[in-house]
Amino acid sequence: MNQKSGAARSTQGFTEKQGQYLAFIYTYSHMFRRPPAEADMQHHFQVSPPSVHQMIVTLERNGLIRRQPGVPRSIQILVPPKDLPILNWLGIYLS
């Protein structure tokens, strides 16, 4: 698959789109001191509830996040923050 589709794996082991979700979860968690709900991600990314849920399931299956079954807002990022595309996501570019 090509890079534009977001399906190409980065050197960190996740796709560009997965990196965007991970960066959102990380940033949201630090801003609001709790992980986002799936509805928060749906609103931010302008996608359907099943799309968000599938992404969360994929991130968990790939070992990028951990959740506690039956506990809302229990997402934990398992990727070191330095490996997240946070600066790109925020539109901050280092020279």
GROMACS .gro file of C-alpha atoms in nm:
model
   95
    1MET     CA    1   0.000   0.000   0.000
    2ASN     CA    2   0.118   0.353  -0.054
    3GLN     CA    3   0.212   0.619   0.200
    4LYS     CA    4  -0.077   0.851   0.108
    5SER     CA    5  -0.335   0.595   0.219
    6GLY     CA    6  -0.180   0.596   0.566
    7ALA     CA    7  -0.132   0.221   0.548
    8ALA     CA    8   0.246   0.215   0.519
    9ARG     CA    9   0.415   0.120   0.845
   10SER     CA   10   0.650   0.368   1.002
   11THR     CA   11   0.976   0.272   1.165
   12GLN     CA   12   0.788   0.284   1.499
   13GLY     CA   13   0.563  -0.005   1.392
   14PHE     CA   14   0.238   0.180   1.328
   15THR     CA   15   0.074   0.344   1.029
   16GLU     CA   16   0.042   0.719   0.983
   17LYS     CA   17  -0.328   0.706   1.073
   18GLN     CA   18  -0.259   0.492   1.380
   19GLY     CA   19   0.006   0.746   1.480
   20GLN     CA   20  -0.250   1.024   1.454
   21TYR     CA   21  -0.484   0.836   1.688
   22LEU     CA   22  -0.201   0.759   1.931
   23ALA     CA   23  -0.093   1.125   1.932
   24PHE     CA   24  -0.452   1.236   1.993
   25ILE     CA   25  -0.496   0.989   2.281
   26TYR     CA   26  -0.164   1.095   2.435
   27THR     CA   27  -0.230   1.469   2.400
   28TYR     CA   28  -0.593   1.447   2.516
   29SER     CA   29  -0.489   1.241   2.819
   30HIS     CA   30  -0.233   1.501   2.921
   31MET     CA   31  -0.463   1.797   2.861
   32PHE     CA   32  -0.766   1.658   3.044
   33ARG     CA   33  -0.592   1.414   3.283
   34ARG     CA   34  -0.801   1.124   3.155
   35PRO     CA   35  -0.806   0.929   2.829
   36PRO     CA   36  -1.056   1.025   2.560
   37ALA     CA   37  -1.383   0.843   2.510
   38GLU     CA   38  -1.445   0.691   2.169
   39ALA     CA   39  -1.700   0.972   2.113
   40ASP     CA   40  -1.420   1.227   2.160
   41MET     CA   41  -1.215   1.056   1.890
   42GLN     CA   42  -1.519   1.031   1.663
   43HIS     CA   43  -1.573   1.405   1.694
   44HIS     CA   44  -1.206   1.495   1.643
   45PHE     CA   45  -1.146   1.270   1.341
   46GLN     CA   46  -1.497   1.317   1.194
   47VAL     CA   47  -1.552   0.943   1.151
   48SER     CA   48  -1.827   0.698   1.246
   49PRO     CA   49  -1.844   0.521   1.584
   50PRO     CA   50  -1.761   0.182   1.423
   51SER     CA   51  -1.452   0.335   1.257
   52VAL     CA   52  -1.319   0.464   1.591
   53HIS     CA   53  -1.394   0.135   1.766
   54GLN     CA   54  -1.219  -0.064   1.494
   55MET     CA   55  -0.913   0.159   1.524
   56ILE     CA   56  -0.905   0.111   1.903
   57VAL     CA   57  -0.935  -0.266   1.862
   58THR     CA   58  -0.654  -0.260   1.602
   59LEU     CA   59  -0.427  -0.048   1.823
   60GLU     CA   60  -0.486  -0.285   2.112
   61ARG     CA   61  -0.434  -0.598   1.900
   62ASN     CA   62  -0.105  -0.451   1.771
   63GLY     CA   63   0.017  -0.389   2.126
   64LEU     CA   64   0.017  -0.010   2.094
   65ILE     CA   65  -0.244   0.053   2.366
   66ARG     CA   66  -0.396  -0.134   2.659
   67ARG     CA   67  -0.755  -0.112   2.788
   68GLN     CA   68  -0.934  -0.254   3.089
   69PRO     CA   69  -1.244  -0.449   2.983
   70GLY     CA   70  -1.566  -0.281   3.092
   71VAL     CA   71  -1.388   0.031   3.219
   72PRO     CA   72  -1.460   0.348   3.018
   73ARG     CA   73  -1.171   0.582   2.938
   74SER     CA   74  -0.912   0.322   3.034
   75ILE     CA   75  -0.681   0.351   2.732
   76GLN     CA   76  -0.310   0.343   2.815
   77ILE     CA   77  -0.051   0.422   2.546
   78LEU     CA   78   0.224   0.160   2.530
   79VAL     CA   79   0.439   0.353   2.281
   80PRO     CA   80   0.713   0.579   2.421
   81PRO     CA   81   0.604   0.943   2.379
   82LYS     CA   82   0.923   1.023   2.187
   83ASP     CA   83   0.803   0.783   1.914
   84LEU     CA   84   0.466   0.952   1.867
   85PRO     CA   85   0.412   1.198   1.581
   86ILE     CA   86   0.292   1.467   1.823
   87LEU     CA   87   0.489   1.758   1.678
   88ASN     CA   88   0.362   1.690   1.326
   89TRP     CA   89   0.008   1.646   1.455
   90LEU     CA   90   0.023   1.983   1.632
   91GLY     CA   91   0.170   2.150   1.325
   92ILE     CA   92   0.501   2.224   1.499
   93TYR     CA   93   0.800   2.171   1.275
   94LEU     CA   94   1.157   2.162   1.396
   95SER     CA   95   1.424   2.306   1.169
   0.00000   0.00000   0.00000
